[in-house]
Amino acid sequence: MVFRRQHLCGCASAFKSNSVCLSHQSTPILDDKKFSKITLFPNPTNGNFSLSLGHQAETLNLKIFNMLGQVVLSRSYTSVERVENLSVEDPGIYFIKISNSNGGSQTLRLLVN
């Protein structure tokens, strides 16, 4: 059996009844293409990872969510271009939401082995 799902963003997707459909909306942090090079490395990881913004951010809020939607880490930074020594202990898939004071946000996926 196949169902159609209407996401909050207006797009529709088909999925089987035994699958899980995850969707999210994100607003780019910056419109300028030269600053859109946000990288998360290494990915997949053993639990330790870093984040490079590719530009200097005045304010940065970072939240890491597990697959249940629970916040496992929440931090705020000022005047940062790179965030190092982040860590998640339990294996699984995580979502990292990066946002700024202007209301822009981006969500990245992280796989921890």
PDB file of C-alpha atoms in Angstrom:
ATOM      1  CA  MET A   1       0.000   0.000   0.000  1.00  0.00           C
ATOM      2  CA  VAL A   2       1.366   3.436  -0.936  1.00  0.00           C
ATOM      3  CA  PHE A   3       0.291   6.698   0.677  1.00  0.00           C
ATOM      4  CA  ARG A   4       0.778  10.311  -0.381  1.00  0.00           C
ATOM      5  CA  ARG A   5       1.996  12.755   2.247  1.00  0.00           C
ATOM      6  CA  GLN A   6       1.768  16.540   2.022  1.00  0.00           C
ATOM      7  CA  HIS A   7       4.754  18.134   3.790  1.00  0.00           C
ATOM      8  CA  LEU A   8       4.651  21.507   5.532  1.00  0.00           C
ATOM      9  CA  CYS A   9       6.689  22.985   2.696  1.00  0.00           C
ATOM     10  CA  GLY A  10       3.935  22.065   0.223  1.00  0.00           C
ATOM     11  CA  CYS A  11       5.713  19.242  -1.594  1.00  0.00           C
ATOM     12  CA  ALA A  12       4.216  15.776  -1.693  1.00  0.00           C
ATOM     13  CA  SER A  13       5.985  12.453  -1.448  1.00  0.00           C
ATOM     14  CA  ALA A  14       4.923   8.843  -1.724  1.00  0.00           C
ATOM     15  CA  PHE A  15       5.970   6.313   0.873  1.00  0.00           C
ATOM     16  CA  LYS A  16       5.136   2.730   1.811  1.00  0.00           C
ATOM     17  CA  SER A  17       3.150   2.106   4.962  1.00  0.00           C
ATOM     18  CA  ASN A  18       6.127   0.457   6.690  1.00  0.00           C
ATOM     19  CA  SER A  19       8.563   3.345   6.106  1.00  0.00           C
ATOM     20  CA  VAL A  20       9.261   6.523   8.023  1.00  0.00           C
ATOM     21  CA  CYS A  21       9.146   9.895   6.316  1.00  0.00           C
ATOM     22  CA  LEU A  22      11.164  12.719   7.860  1.00  0.00           C
ATOM     23  CA  SER A  23      10.999  16.232   6.508  1.00  0.00           C
ATOM     24  CA  HIS A  24      12.261  19.589   7.629  1.00  0.00           C
ATOM     25  CA  GLN A  25      12.364  23.134   6.418  1.00  0.00           C
ATOM     26  CA  SER A  26      15.464  25.222   6.521  1.00  0.00           C
ATOM     27  CA  THR A  27      16.169  28.784   5.623  1.00  0.00           C
ATOM     28  CA  PRO A  28      19.693  29.404   4.348  1.00  0.00           C
ATOM     29  CA  ILE A  29      21.829  31.251   6.871  1.00  0.00           C
ATOM     30  CA  LEU A  30      23.296  33.472   4.191  1.00  0.00           C
ATOM     31  CA  ASP A  31      22.144  34.375   0.700  1.00  0.00           C
ATOM     32  CA  ASP A  32      25.664  34.984  -0.585  1.00  0.00           C
ATOM     33  CA  LYS A  33      26.931  31.871  -2.392  1.00  0.00           C
ATOM     34  CA  LYS A  34      30.506  32.338  -1.219  1.00  0.00           C
ATOM     35  CA  PHE A  35      29.306  31.772   2.355  1.00  0.00           C
ATOM     36  CA  SER A  36      27.137  28.733   1.633  1.00  0.00           C
ATOM     37  CA  LYS A  37      29.983  26.257   2.133  1.00  0.00           C
ATOM     38  CA  ILE A  38      29.014  24.936   5.568  1.00  0.00           C
ATOM     39  CA  THR A  39      30.795  21.615   6.059  1.00  0.00           C
ATOM     40  CA  LEU A  40      30.497  18.936   8.713  1.00  0.00           C
ATOM     41  CA  PHE A  41      33.459  16.568   9.007  1.00  0.00           C
ATOM     42  CA  PRO A  42      34.159  13.759   9.287  1.00  0.00           C
ATOM     43  CA  ASN A  43      30.781  12.375   8.343  1.00  0.00           C
ATOM     44  CA  PRO A  44      30.245   9.529   9.115  1.00  0.00           C
ATOM     45  CA  THR A  45      32.146   9.796  12.378  1.00  0.00           C
ATOM     46  CA  ASN A  46      33.048   7.777  15.449  1.00  0.00           C
ATOM     47  CA  GLY A  47      31.439  10.504  17.565  1.00  0.00           C
ATOM     48  CA  ASN A  48      33.899  13.415  17.342  1.00  0.00           C
ATOM     49  CA  PHE A  49      33.377  15.985  14.601  1.00  0.00           C
ATOM     50  CA  SER A  50      33.845  19.616  13.579  1.00  0.00           C
ATOM     51  CA  LEU A  51      31.828  22.209  11.715  1.00  0.00           C
ATOM     52  CA  SER A  52      33.217  24.833   9.334  1.00  0.00           C
ATOM     53  CA  LEU A  53      31.018  27.762   8.300  1.00  0.00           C
ATOM     54  CA  GLY A  54      33.309  29.110   5.592  1.00  0.00           C
ATOM     55  CA  HIS A  55      32.819  32.618   6.984  1.00  0.00           C
ATOM     56  CA  GLN A  56      32.906  34.514  10.266  1.00  0.00           C
ATOM     57  CA  ALA A  57      29.510  34.385  12.006  1.00  0.00           C
ATOM     58  CA  GLU A  58      28.652  37.041  14.595  1.00  0.00           C
ATOM     59  CA  THR A  59      26.273  34.721  16.435  1.00  0.00           C
ATOM     60  CA  LEU A  60      25.660  31.016  15.967  1.00  0.00           C
ATOM     61  CA  ASN A  61      23.241  28.713  17.755  1.00  0.00           C
ATOM     62  CA  LEU A  62      23.814  24.997  17.362  1.00  0.00           C
ATOM     63  CA  LYS A  63      21.420  22.224  18.396  1.00  0.00           C
ATOM     64  CA  ILE A  64      21.885  18.505  17.840  1.00  0.00           C
ATOM     65  CA  PHE A  65      18.776  16.313  17.752  1.00  0.00           C
ATOM     66  CA  ASN A  66      18.556  12.526  17.839  1.00  0.00           C
ATOM     67  CA  MET A  67      16.054  10.566  15.712  1.00  0.00           C
ATOM     68  CA  LEU A  68      13.416  10.974  18.430  1.00  0.00           C
ATOM     69  CA  GLY A  69      13.648  14.758  18.151  1.00  0.00           C
ATOM     70  CA  GLN A  70      15.317  15.109  21.541  1.00  0.00           C
ATOM     71  CA  VAL A  71      17.989  17.800  21.926  1.00  0.00           C
ATOM     72  CA  VAL A  72      21.246  16.056  22.863  1.00  0.00           C
ATOM     73  CA  LEU A  73      23.462  19.163  22.653  1.00  0.00           C
ATOM     74  CA  SER A  74      22.748  22.888  22.566  1.00  0.00           C
ATOM     75  CA  ARG A  75      25.409  25.598  22.348  1.00  0.00           C
ATOM     76  CA  SER A  76      25.738  29.254  21.360  1.00  0.00           C
ATOM     77  CA  TYR A  77      28.822  30.932  19.908  1.00  0.00           C
ATOM     78  CA  THR A  78      29.885  34.467  19.042  1.00  0.00           C
ATOM     79  CA  SER A  79      32.432  35.528  16.391  1.00  0.00           C
ATOM     80  CA  VAL A  80      33.060  32.008  15.143  1.00  0.00           C
ATOM     81  CA  GLU A  81      34.130  30.536  11.795  1.00  0.00           C
ATOM     82  CA  ARG A  82      34.783  26.968  12.898  1.00  0.00           C
ATOM     83  CA  VAL A  83      33.420  24.829  15.731  1.00  0.00           C
ATOM     84  CA  GLU A  84      35.707  21.983  16.770  1.00  0.00           C
ATOM     85  CA  ASN A  85      35.685  19.128  19.271  1.00  0.00           C
ATOM     86  CA  LEU A  86      31.957  18.454  19.118  1.00  0.00           C
ATOM     87  CA  SER A  87      30.988  15.008  20.312  1.00  0.00           C
ATOM     88  CA  VAL A  88      28.026  12.640  20.291  1.00  0.00           C
ATOM     89  CA  GLU A  89      28.486   9.353  22.148  1.00  0.00           C
ATOM     90  CA  ASP A  90      25.733   7.001  20.980  1.00  0.00           C
ATOM     91  CA  PRO A  91      25.733   5.564  17.439  1.00  0.00           C
ATOM     92  CA  GLY A  92      22.877   6.689  15.199  1.00  0.00           C
ATOM     93  CA  ILE A  93      21.658   9.435  12.924  1.00  0.00           C
ATOM     94  CA  TYR A  94      21.573  12.995  14.240  1.00  0.00           C
ATOM     95  CA  PHE A  95      20.350  16.307  12.857  1.00  0.00           C
ATOM     96  CA  ILE A  96      22.387  19.440  13.491  1.00  0.00           C
ATOM     97  CA  LYS A  97      20.437  22.688  13.304  1.00  0.00           C
ATOM     98  CA  ILE A  98      22.543  25.804  12.872  1.00  0.00           C
ATOM     99  CA  SER A  99      20.808  29.160  13.237  1.00  0.00           C
ATOM    100  CA  ASN A 100      21.771  32.819  13.499  1.00  0.00           C
ATOM    101  CA  SER A 101      20.256  35.889  15.115  1.00  0.00           C
ATOM    102  CA  ASN A 102      18.662  36.954  11.806  1.00  0.00           C
ATOM    103  CA  GLY A 103      16.360  33.919  11.854  1.00  0.00           C
ATOM    104  CA  GLY A 104      18.246  31.975   9.177  1.00  0.00           C
ATOM    105  CA  SER A 105      18.869  28.292   9.778  1.00  0.00           C
ATOM    106  CA  GLN A 106      20.254  25.197   8.135  1.00  0.00           C
ATOM    107  CA  THR A 107      19.945  21.555   9.137  1.00  0.00           C
ATOM    108  CA  LEU A 108      22.657  18.974   8.464  1.00  0.00           C
ATOM    109  CA  ARG A 109      22.578  15.208   8.949  1.00  0.00           C
ATOM    110  CA  LEU A 110      25.314  13.396  10.885  1.00  0.00           C
ATOM    111  CA  LEU A 111      25.921   9.649  11.006  1.00  0.00           C
ATOM    112  CA  VAL A 112      27.691   8.323  14.111  1.00  0.00           C
ATOM    113  CA  ASN A 113      29.087   4.755  13.829  1.00  0.00           C
TER     114      ASN A 113
END
